[in-house]
Coordinates of C-alpha atoms in Angstrom, one line a residue:
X1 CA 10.0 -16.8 -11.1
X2 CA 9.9 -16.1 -15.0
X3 CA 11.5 -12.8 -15.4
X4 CA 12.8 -11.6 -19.0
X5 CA 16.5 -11.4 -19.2
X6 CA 16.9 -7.6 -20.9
X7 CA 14.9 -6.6 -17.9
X8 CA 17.0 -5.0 -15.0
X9 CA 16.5 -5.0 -11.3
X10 CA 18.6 -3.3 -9.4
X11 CA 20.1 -5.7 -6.4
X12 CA 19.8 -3.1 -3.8
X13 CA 15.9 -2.3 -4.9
X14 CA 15.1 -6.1 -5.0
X15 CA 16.5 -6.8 -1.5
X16 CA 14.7 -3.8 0.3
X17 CA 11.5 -4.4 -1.8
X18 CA 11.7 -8.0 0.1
X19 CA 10.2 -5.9 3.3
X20 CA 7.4 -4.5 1.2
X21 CA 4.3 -6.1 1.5
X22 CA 1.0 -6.1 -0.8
X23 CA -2.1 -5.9 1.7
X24 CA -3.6 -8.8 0.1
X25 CA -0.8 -10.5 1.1
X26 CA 1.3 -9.5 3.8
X27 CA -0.5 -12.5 6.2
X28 CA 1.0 -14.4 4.3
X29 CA 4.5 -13.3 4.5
X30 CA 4.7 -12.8 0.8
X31 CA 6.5 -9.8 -0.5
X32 CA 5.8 -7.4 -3.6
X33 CA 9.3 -9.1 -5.0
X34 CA 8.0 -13.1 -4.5
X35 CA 4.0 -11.9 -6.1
X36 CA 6.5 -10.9 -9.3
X37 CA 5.3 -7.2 -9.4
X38 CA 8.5 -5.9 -9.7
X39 CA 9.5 -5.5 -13.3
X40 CA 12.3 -3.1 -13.5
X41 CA 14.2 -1.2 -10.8
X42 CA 17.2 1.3 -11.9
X43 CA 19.1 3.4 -9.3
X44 CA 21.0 6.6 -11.3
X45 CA 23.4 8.3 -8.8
X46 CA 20.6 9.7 -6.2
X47 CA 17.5 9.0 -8.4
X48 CA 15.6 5.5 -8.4
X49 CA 13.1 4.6 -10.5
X50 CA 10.5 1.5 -10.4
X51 CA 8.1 -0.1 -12.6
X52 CA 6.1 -2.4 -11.3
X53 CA 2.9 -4.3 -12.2
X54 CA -0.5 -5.2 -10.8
X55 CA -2.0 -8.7 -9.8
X56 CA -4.8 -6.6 -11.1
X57 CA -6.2 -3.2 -12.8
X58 CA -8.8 -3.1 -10.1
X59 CA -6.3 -3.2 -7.0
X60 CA -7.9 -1.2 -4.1
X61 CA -4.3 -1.3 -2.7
X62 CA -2.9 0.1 -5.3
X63 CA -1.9 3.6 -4.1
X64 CA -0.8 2.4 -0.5
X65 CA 1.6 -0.6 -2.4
X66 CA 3.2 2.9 -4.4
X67 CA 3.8 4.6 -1.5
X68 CA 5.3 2.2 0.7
X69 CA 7.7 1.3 -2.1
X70 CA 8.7 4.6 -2.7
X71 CA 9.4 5.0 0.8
X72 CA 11.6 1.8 1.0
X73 CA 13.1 2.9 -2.3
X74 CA 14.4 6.2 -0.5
X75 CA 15.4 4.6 2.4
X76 CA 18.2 2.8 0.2
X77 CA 21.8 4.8 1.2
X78 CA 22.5 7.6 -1.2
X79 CA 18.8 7.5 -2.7
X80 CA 16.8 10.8 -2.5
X81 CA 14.2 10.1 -4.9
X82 CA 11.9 7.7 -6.5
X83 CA 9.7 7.5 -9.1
X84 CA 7.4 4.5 -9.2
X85 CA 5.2 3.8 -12.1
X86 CA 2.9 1.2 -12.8
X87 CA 3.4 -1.0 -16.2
X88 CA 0.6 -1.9 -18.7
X89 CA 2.2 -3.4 -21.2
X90 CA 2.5 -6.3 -20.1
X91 CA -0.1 -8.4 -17.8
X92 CA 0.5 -10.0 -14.7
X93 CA 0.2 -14.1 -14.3
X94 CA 0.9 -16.6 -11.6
X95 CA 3.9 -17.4 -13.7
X96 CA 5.6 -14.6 -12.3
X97 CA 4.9 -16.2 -8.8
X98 CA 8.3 -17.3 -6.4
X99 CA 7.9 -20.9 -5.3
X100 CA 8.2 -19.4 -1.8
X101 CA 4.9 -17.5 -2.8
X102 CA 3.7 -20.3 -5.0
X103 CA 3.7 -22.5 -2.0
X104 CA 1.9 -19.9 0.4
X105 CA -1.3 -19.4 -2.0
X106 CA -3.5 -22.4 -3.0
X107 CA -5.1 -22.0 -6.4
X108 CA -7.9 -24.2 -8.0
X109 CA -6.6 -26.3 -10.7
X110 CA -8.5 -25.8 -14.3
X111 CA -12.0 -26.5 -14.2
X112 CA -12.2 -29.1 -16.9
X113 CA -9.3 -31.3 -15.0
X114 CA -11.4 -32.0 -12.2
X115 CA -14.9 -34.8 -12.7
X116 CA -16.3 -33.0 -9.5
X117 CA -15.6 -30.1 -8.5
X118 CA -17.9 -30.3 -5.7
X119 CA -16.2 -33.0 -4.0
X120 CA -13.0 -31.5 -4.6
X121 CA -13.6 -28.3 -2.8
X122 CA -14.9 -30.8 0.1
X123 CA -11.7 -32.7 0.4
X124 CA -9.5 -29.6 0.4
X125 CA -11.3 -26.7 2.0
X126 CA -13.6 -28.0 4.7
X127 CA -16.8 -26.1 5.6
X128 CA -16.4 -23.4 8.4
X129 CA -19.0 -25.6 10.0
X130 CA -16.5 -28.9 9.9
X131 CA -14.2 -27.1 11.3
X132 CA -15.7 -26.2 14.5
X133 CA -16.9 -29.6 14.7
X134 CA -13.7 -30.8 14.6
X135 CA -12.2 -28.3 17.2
X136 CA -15.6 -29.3 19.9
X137 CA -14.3 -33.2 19.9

Protein backbone atom coordinates (compact mmCIF):
# COMPACT_ATOMS: atom_id res chain seq x y z
CA UNK A 1 0.00 0.00 0.00
CA UNK A 2 1.31 3.60 -0.81
CA UNK A 3 1.12 5.44 2.32
CA UNK A 4 3.13 8.88 2.86
CA UNK A 5 5.90 8.58 5.33
CA UNK A 6 5.14 12.00 7.63
CA UNK A 7 1.76 10.36 8.01
CA UNK A 8 1.18 8.51 11.39
CA UNK A 9 -0.94 5.56 12.29
CA UNK A 10 -1.04 4.52 15.42
CA UNK A 11 -0.19 0.59 15.70
CA UNK A 12 -2.81 -0.16 18.13
CA UNK A 13 -5.65 1.79 15.78
CA UNK A 14 -4.30 -0.06 12.61
CA UNK A 15 -4.53 -3.49 14.23
CA UNK A 16 -8.21 -3.08 15.71
CA UNK A 17 -9.30 -1.20 12.52
CA UNK A 18 -8.29 -4.68 10.76
CA UNK A 19 -11.87 -5.95 12.27
CA UNK A 20 -13.64 -3.03 10.67
CA UNK A 21 -15.36 -3.70 7.64
CA UNK A 22 -16.71 -1.19 4.80
CA UNK A 23 -20.22 -2.63 3.69
CA UNK A 24 -19.18 -2.69 0.21
CA UNK A 25 -16.78 -4.93 1.20
CA UNK A 26 -16.99 -6.93 4.10
CA UNK A 27 -17.95 -10.20 1.65
CA UNK A 28 -15.06 -9.95 0.75
CA UNK A 29 -13.04 -10.04 3.88
CA UNK A 30 -11.44 -6.80 3.15
CA UNK A 31 -10.93 -4.36 5.95
CA UNK A 32 -11.17 -0.43 6.11
CA UNK A 33 -7.16 -0.75 6.80
CA UNK A 34 -6.44 -3.09 3.38
CA UNK A 35 -9.22 -0.50 1.01
CA UNK A 36 -6.37 2.34 2.33
CA UNK A 37 -8.96 4.52 4.06
CA UNK A 38 -7.19 5.01 6.96
CA UNK A 39 -4.88 8.06 6.69
CA UNK A 40 -3.87 9.02 10.13
CA UNK A 41 -4.66 7.59 13.57
CA UNK A 42 -3.15 9.30 16.83
CA UNK A 43 -4.04 8.02 20.36
CA UNK A 44 -3.23 11.06 23.13
CA UNK A 45 -3.49 9.58 26.70
CA UNK A 46 -7.44 8.62 26.63
CA UNK A 47 -8.32 10.57 23.48
CA UNK A 48 -7.96 8.99 19.79
CA UNK A 49 -8.47 10.64 16.92
CA UNK A 50 -8.94 9.27 13.13
CA UNK A 51 -8.87 10.66 9.72
CA UNK A 52 -9.87 8.59 7.22
CA UNK A 53 -10.87 8.82 3.59
CA UNK A 54 -13.58 7.71 1.15
CA UNK A 55 -13.43 5.28 -1.90
CA UNK A 56 -15.93 7.93 -2.75
CA UNK A 57 -17.86 11.34 -1.85
CA UNK A 58 -21.11 9.61 -2.64
CA UNK A 59 -20.65 6.63 0.02
CA UNK A 60 -24.13 5.55 1.21
CA UNK A 61 -22.09 3.84 3.96
CA UNK A 62 -20.55 6.48 4.99
CA UNK A 63 -22.10 7.22 8.45
CA UNK A 64 -22.33 3.38 9.47
CA UNK A 65 -18.17 3.03 8.41
CA UNK A 66 -17.77 6.27 11.17
CA UNK A 67 -19.54 4.68 13.68
CA UNK A 68 -18.27 1.31 13.71
CA UNK A 69 -14.71 2.79 13.78
CA UNK A 70 -15.37 4.97 16.51
CA UNK A 71 -16.59 2.14 18.37
CA UNK A 72 -13.54 -0.16 17.65
CA UNK A 73 -11.43 2.96 18.37
CA UNK A 74 -12.94 3.09 22.07
CA UNK A 75 -12.80 -0.40 22.51
CA UNK A 76 -8.79 0.04 22.42
CA UNK A 77 -7.51 -0.31 26.47
CA UNK A 78 -7.28 3.10 28.04
CA UNK A 79 -9.31 4.84 25.15
CA UNK A 80 -12.43 6.81 26.07
CA UNK A 81 -12.92 8.80 23.17
CA UNK A 82 -12.69 9.19 19.47
CA UNK A 83 -13.04 11.58 17.10
CA UNK A 84 -13.16 10.42 13.48
CA UNK A 85 -13.18 12.81 10.68
CA UNK A 86 -13.28 12.37 7.11
CA UNK A 87 -10.26 13.88 4.88
CA UNK A 88 -10.77 15.85 1.60
CA UNK A 89 -7.66 16.87 0.78
CA UNK A 90 -6.50 14.32 -0.60
CA UNK A 91 -8.54 11.72 -2.98
CA UNK A 92 -8.68 8.20 -2.70
CA UNK A 93 -7.15 5.71 -5.58
CA UNK A 94 -6.63 1.99 -5.93
CA UNK A 95 -3.03 2.77 -5.22
CA UNK A 96 -3.82 2.86 -1.79
CA UNK A 97 -5.19 -0.74 -2.14
CA UNK A 98 -3.25 -3.88 0.11
CA UNK A 99 -2.31 -6.67 -2.29
CA UNK A 100 -4.40 -8.76 0.08
CA UNK A 101 -7.32 -6.39 -1.16
CA UNK A 102 -5.82 -5.88 -4.51
CA UNK A 103 -6.11 -9.59 -5.10
CA UNK A 104 -9.86 -9.83 -3.70
CA UNK A 105 -11.35 -7.08 -6.16
CA UNK A 106 -11.10 -7.55 -10.06
CA UNK A 107 -10.85 -4.25 -11.84
CA UNK A 108 -11.12 -3.68 -15.80
CA UNK A 109 -7.89 -2.79 -17.20
CA UNK A 110 -7.84 0.79 -19.32
CA UNK A 111 -10.16 0.81 -22.03
CA UNK A 112 -7.75 1.68 -24.81
CA UNK A 113 -5.39 -1.59 -23.77
CA UNK A 114 -7.96 -3.87 -24.70
CA UNK A 115 -8.96 -4.40 -29.09
CA UNK A 116 -12.29 -5.84 -27.77
CA UNK A 117 -13.76 -5.22 -24.98
CA UNK A 118 -16.60 -7.29 -25.71
CA UNK A 119 -14.81 -10.37 -25.92
CA UNK A 120 -12.92 -9.62 -22.95
CA UNK A 121 -15.74 -9.27 -20.55
CA UNK A 122 -16.87 -12.79 -22.21
CA UNK A 123 -13.68 -14.61 -21.38
CA UNK A 124 -13.53 -13.23 -17.76
CA UNK A 125 -17.04 -12.70 -16.50
CA UNK A 126 -19.41 -15.30 -18.02
CA UNK A 127 -23.08 -14.49 -18.51
CA UNK A 128 -25.40 -15.38 -15.54
CA UNK A 129 -26.96 -17.46 -18.20
CA UNK A 130 -23.48 -19.57 -18.84
CA UNK A 131 -23.32 -20.16 -15.66
CA UNK A 132 -26.33 -21.99 -14.93
CA UNK A 133 -25.65 -23.86 -17.99
CA UNK A 134 -22.68 -24.92 -16.77
CA UNK A 135 -24.03 -26.03 -13.29
CA UNK A 136 -27.31 -28.14 -15.30
CA UNK A 137 -24.48 -30.53 -17.12
Amino acid sequence: MTVQEDVTIDASVREVLSGVYDPCCRDKGISVVDMGLLHRAEVDGSAARVELMLTSGWCPFATQVLTDIEAAVCSLPGVRSASVELIWHEAWSPSRLSESARSKLHFLPDPSSVDDPAAYVARHWPTHHDTEDSHDR
